[in-house]
mmCIF file of N, CA and C in Angstrom:
data_model
loop_
_atom_site.group_PDB
_atom_site.id
_atom_site.type_symbol
_atom_site.label_atom_id
_atom_site.label_comp_id
_atom_site.label_asym_id
_atom_site.label_seq_id
_atom_site.Cartn_x
_atom_site.Cartn_y
_atom_site.Cartn_z
ATOM 1 N N UNK H 497 21.738 -37.635 0.592
ATOM 2 C CA UNK H 497 22.400 -36.360 0.423
ATOM 3 C C UNK H 497 21.552 -35.229 1.026
ATOM 4 N N UNK H 498 20.256 -35.328 0.863
ATOM 5 C CA UNK H 498 19.374 -34.285 1.383
ATOM 6 C C UNK H 498 19.472 -34.202 2.904
ATOM 7 N N UNK H 499 19.603 -35.341 3.550
ATOM 8 C CA UNK H 499 19.675 -35.364 5.015
ATOM 9 C C UNK H 499 20.981 -34.779 5.539
ATOM 10 N N UNK H 500 22.037 -34.787 4.724
ATOM 11 C CA UNK H 500 23.318 -34.277 5.192
ATOM 12 C C UNK H 500 23.433 -32.752 5.072
ATOM 13 N N UNK H 501 22.474 -32.106 4.443
ATOM 14 C CA UNK H 501 22.509 -30.647 4.315
ATOM 15 C C UNK H 501 22.181 -29.997 5.658
ATOM 16 N N UNK H 502 22.780 -28.835 5.940
ATOM 17 C CA UNK H 502 22.536 -28.180 7.235
ATOM 18 C C UNK H 502 21.220 -27.407 7.240
ATOM 19 N N UNK H 503 20.700 -27.177 8.428
ATOM 20 C CA UNK H 503 19.553 -26.305 8.604
ATOM 21 C C UNK H 503 18.225 -27.034 8.641
ATOM 22 N N UNK H 504 17.177 -26.266 8.884
ATOM 23 C CA UNK H 504 15.834 -26.848 8.896
ATOM 24 C C UNK H 504 15.377 -27.215 7.485
ATOM 25 N N UNK H 505 14.215 -27.799 7.401
ATOM 26 C CA UNK H 505 13.701 -28.317 6.132
ATOM 27 C C UNK H 505 13.630 -27.241 5.054
ATOM 28 N N UNK H 506 13.120 -26.059 5.388
ATOM 29 C CA UNK H 506 12.956 -25.024 4.361
ATOM 30 C C UNK H 506 14.301 -24.535 3.840
ATOM 31 N N UNK H 507 15.340 -24.530 4.678
ATOM 32 C CA UNK H 507 16.676 -24.136 4.222
ATOM 33 C C UNK H 507 17.252 -25.202 3.294
ATOM 34 N N UNK H 508 17.032 -26.466 3.648
ATOM 35 C CA UNK H 508 17.522 -27.554 2.790
ATOM 36 C C UNK H 508 16.835 -27.537 1.433
ATOM 37 N N UNK H 509 15.551 -27.209 1.415
ATOM 38 C CA UNK H 509 14.823 -27.123 0.143
ATOM 39 C C UNK H 509 15.387 -25.991 -0.710
ATOM 40 N N UNK H 510 15.674 -24.844 -0.090
ATOM 41 C CA UNK H 510 16.256 -23.718 -0.828
ATOM 42 C C UNK H 510 17.646 -24.070 -1.363
ATOM 43 N N UNK H 511 18.436 -24.784 -0.575
ATOM 44 C CA UNK H 511 19.770 -25.191 -1.029
ATOM 45 C C UNK H 511 19.664 -26.129 -2.221
ATOM 46 N N UNK H 512 18.761 -27.097 -2.148
ATOM 47 C CA UNK H 512 18.580 -28.034 -3.259
ATOM 48 C C UNK H 512 18.097 -27.312 -4.508
ATOM 49 N N UNK H 513 17.171 -26.370 -4.371
ATOM 50 C CA UNK H 513 16.698 -25.612 -5.532
ATOM 51 C C UNK H 513 17.809 -24.775 -6.145
ATOM 52 N N UNK H 514 18.642 -24.175 -5.304
ATOM 53 C CA UNK H 514 19.764 -23.396 -5.818
ATOM 54 C C UNK H 514 20.770 -24.296 -6.535
ATOM 55 N N UNK H 515 21.038 -25.477 -5.988
ATOM 56 C CA UNK H 515 21.947 -26.416 -6.645
ATOM 57 C C UNK H 515 21.381 -26.900 -7.982
ATOM 58 N N UNK H 516 20.098 -27.172 -8.031
ATOM 59 C CA UNK H 516 19.467 -27.585 -9.288
ATOM 60 C C UNK H 516 19.520 -26.471 -10.326
ATOM 61 N N UNK H 517 19.289 -25.244 -9.903
ATOM 62 C CA UNK H 517 19.367 -24.113 -10.829
ATOM 63 C C UNK H 517 20.790 -23.950 -11.361
ATOM 64 N N UNK H 518 21.789 -24.162 -10.499
ATOM 65 C CA UNK H 518 23.179 -24.055 -10.937
ATOM 66 C C UNK H 518 23.525 -25.150 -11.941
ATOM 67 N N UNK H 519 23.018 -26.347 -11.726
ATOM 68 C CA UNK H 519 23.274 -27.451 -12.656
ATOM 69 C C UNK H 519 22.613 -27.172 -14.004
ATOM 70 N N UNK H 520 21.381 -26.702 -13.986
ATOM 71 C CA UNK H 520 20.683 -26.380 -15.239
ATOM 72 C C UNK H 520 21.409 -25.266 -15.988
ATOM 73 N N UNK H 521 21.847 -24.238 -15.285
ATOM 74 C CA UNK H 521 22.590 -23.144 -15.910
ATOM 75 C C UNK H 521 23.897 -23.641 -16.523
ATOM 76 N N UNK H 522 24.603 -24.494 -15.812
ATOM 77 C CA UNK H 522 25.845 -25.059 -16.331
ATOM 78 C C UNK H 522 25.591 -25.882 -17.587
ATOM 79 N N UNK H 523 24.534 -26.672 -17.573
ATOM 80 C CA UNK H 523 24.204 -27.464 -18.756
ATOM 81 C C UNK H 523 23.863 -26.578 -19.947
ATOM 82 N N UNK H 524 23.042 -25.562 -19.729
ATOM 83 C CA UNK H 524 22.598 -24.707 -20.831
ATOM 84 C C UNK H 524 23.711 -23.830 -21.398
ATOM 85 N N UNK H 525 24.605 -23.374 -20.559
ATOM 86 C CA UNK H 525 25.630 -22.433 -20.993
ATOM 87 C C UNK H 525 26.929 -23.089 -21.461
ATOM 88 N N UNK H 526 27.248 -24.278 -20.946
ATOM 89 C CA UNK H 526 28.542 -24.884 -21.243
ATOM 90 C C UNK H 526 28.404 -26.218 -21.959
ATOM 91 N N UNK H 527 27.664 -27.132 -21.359
ATOM 92 C CA UNK H 527 27.654 -28.512 -21.856
ATOM 93 C C UNK H 527 26.898 -28.631 -23.169
ATOM 94 N N UNK H 528 25.670 -28.133 -23.244
ATOM 95 C CA UNK H 528 24.872 -28.307 -24.461
ATOM 96 C C UNK H 528 25.480 -27.613 -25.676
ATOM 97 N N UNK H 529 25.997 -26.378 -25.567
ATOM 98 C CA UNK H 529 26.659 -25.788 -26.744
ATOM 99 C C UNK H 529 27.887 -26.583 -27.197
ATOM 100 N N UNK H 530 28.637 -27.139 -26.267
ATOM 101 C CA UNK H 530 29.802 -27.943 -26.635
ATOM 102 C C UNK H 530 29.374 -29.221 -27.347
ATOM 103 N N UNK H 531 28.317 -29.884 -26.875
ATOM 104 C CA UNK H 531 27.836 -31.118 -27.484
ATOM 105 C C UNK H 531 27.187 -30.832 -28.838
ATOM 106 N N UNK H 532 26.626 -29.660 -29.010
ATOM 107 C CA UNK H 532 25.918 -29.315 -30.240
ATOM 108 C C UNK H 532 26.829 -29.349 -31.468
ATOM 109 N N UNK H 533 28.091 -29.080 -31.307
ATOM 110 C CA UNK H 533 28.997 -29.102 -32.453
ATOM 111 C C UNK H 533 29.191 -30.512 -33.003
ATOM 112 N N UNK H 534 28.896 -31.524 -32.213
ATOM 113 C CA UNK H 534 29.025 -32.908 -32.656
ATOM 114 C C UNK H 534 27.699 -33.492 -33.129
ATOM 115 N N UNK H 535 26.630 -32.705 -33.119
ATOM 116 C CA UNK H 535 25.294 -33.174 -33.459
ATOM 117 C C UNK H 535 25.032 -32.973 -34.950
ATOM 118 N N UNK H 536 24.881 -34.062 -35.722
ATOM 119 C CA UNK H 536 24.650 -33.918 -37.160
ATOM 120 C C UNK H 536 23.200 -33.579 -37.505
ATOM 121 N N UNK H 537 22.306 -33.512 -36.540
ATOM 122 C CA UNK H 537 20.893 -33.275 -36.826
ATOM 123 C C UNK H 537 20.618 -31.846 -37.279
ATOM 124 N N UNK H 538 21.525 -30.924 -37.038
ATOM 125 C CA UNK H 538 21.322 -29.535 -37.435
ATOM 126 C C UNK H 538 21.791 -29.247 -38.855
ATOM 127 N N UNK H 539 22.413 -30.217 -39.532
ATOM 128 C CA UNK H 539 22.880 -30.019 -40.894
ATOM 129 C C UNK H 539 21.705 -30.156 -41.852
ATOM 130 N N UNK H 540 21.209 -29.043 -42.332
ATOM 131 C CA UNK H 540 20.034 -29.034 -43.196
ATOM 132 C C UNK H 540 20.450 -28.709 -44.623
ATOM 133 N N UNK H 541 19.849 -29.397 -45.583
ATOM 134 C CA UNK H 541 20.102 -29.113 -46.992
ATOM 135 C C UNK H 541 18.878 -28.530 -47.673
ATOM 136 N N UNK H 542 17.807 -28.338 -46.953
ATOM 137 C CA UNK H 542 16.581 -27.788 -47.537
ATOM 138 C C UNK H 542 16.795 -26.312 -47.818
ATOM 139 N N UNK H 543 16.533 -25.883 -49.039
ATOM 140 C CA UNK H 543 16.641 -24.486 -49.409
ATOM 141 C C UNK H 543 18.021 -24.081 -49.874
ATOM 142 N N UNK H 544 18.985 -24.986 -49.879
ATOM 143 C CA UNK H 544 20.332 -24.636 -50.305
ATOM 144 C C UNK H 544 20.436 -24.411 -51.810
ATOM 145 N N UNK H 545 19.596 -25.059 -52.611
ATOM 146 C CA UNK H 545 19.687 -24.930 -54.067
ATOM 147 C C UNK H 545 19.361 -23.502 -54.506
ATOM 148 N N UNK H 546 18.341 -22.900 -53.908
ATOM 149 C CA UNK H 546 17.978 -21.531 -54.263
ATOM 150 C C UNK H 546 19.038 -20.527 -53.829
ATOM 151 N N UNK H 547 19.673 -20.782 -52.725
ATOM 152 C CA UNK H 547 20.679 -19.857 -52.203
ATOM 153 C C UNK H 547 21.955 -19.944 -53.016
ATOM 154 N N UNK H 548 22.210 -21.091 -53.625
ATOM 155 C CA UNK H 548 23.463 -21.276 -54.378
ATOM 156 C C UNK H 548 23.308 -20.924 -55.849
ATOM 157 N N UNK H 549 22.180 -20.371 -56.241
ATOM 158 C CA UNK H 549 21.978 -19.974 -57.618
ATOM 159 C C UNK H 549 21.367 -21.062 -58.497
ATOM 160 N N UNK H 550 20.890 -22.109 -57.888
ATOM 161 C CA UNK H 550 20.256 -23.202 -58.619
ATOM 162 C C UNK H 550 18.845 -22.832 -59.027
ATOM 163 N N UNK H 551 18.145 -23.765 -59.634
ATOM 164 C CA UNK H 551 16.770 -23.480 -60.057
ATOM 165 C C UNK H 551 15.848 -23.214 -58.867
ATOM 166 N N UNK H 552 14.862 -22.396 -59.070
ATOM 167 C CA UNK H 552 13.916 -22.082 -58.021
ATOM 168 C C UNK H 552 13.021 -23.283 -57.749
ATOM 169 N N UNK H 553 12.549 -23.432 -56.524
ATOM 170 C CA UNK H 553 11.661 -24.558 -56.214
ATOM 171 C C UNK H 553 10.387 -24.508 -57.042
ATOM 172 N N UNK H 554 9.909 -25.663 -57.447
ATOM 173 C CA UNK H 554 8.696 -25.743 -58.228
ATOM 174 C C UNK H 554 8.914 -25.549 -59.719
ATOM 175 N N UNK H 555 10.128 -25.353 -60.152
ATOM 176 C CA UNK H 555 10.436 -25.230 -61.569
ATOM 177 C C UNK H 555 10.169 -23.840 -62.135
ATOM 178 N N UNK H 556 9.812 -22.868 -61.306
ATOM 179 C CA UNK H 556 9.551 -21.519 -61.807
ATOM 180 C C UNK H 556 10.880 -20.832 -62.116
ATOM 181 N N UNK H 557 10.870 -20.076 -63.201
ATOM 182 C CA UNK H 557 12.123 -19.431 -63.603
ATOM 183 C C UNK H 557 12.160 -17.992 -63.189
#
């Protein structure tokens, strides 16, 4: 694929870097946030008891 790009070597390197930056931007802005909604690793239960009016951690009243 690199050989099929137009221009001298430095232009091809700039094109590849721009394409890589576009792919990374697309992943960060669209793909990863969409996949994150299906990720159960972010469901945390630590600290929920104190927020819901339960006993304070450590048994202190």
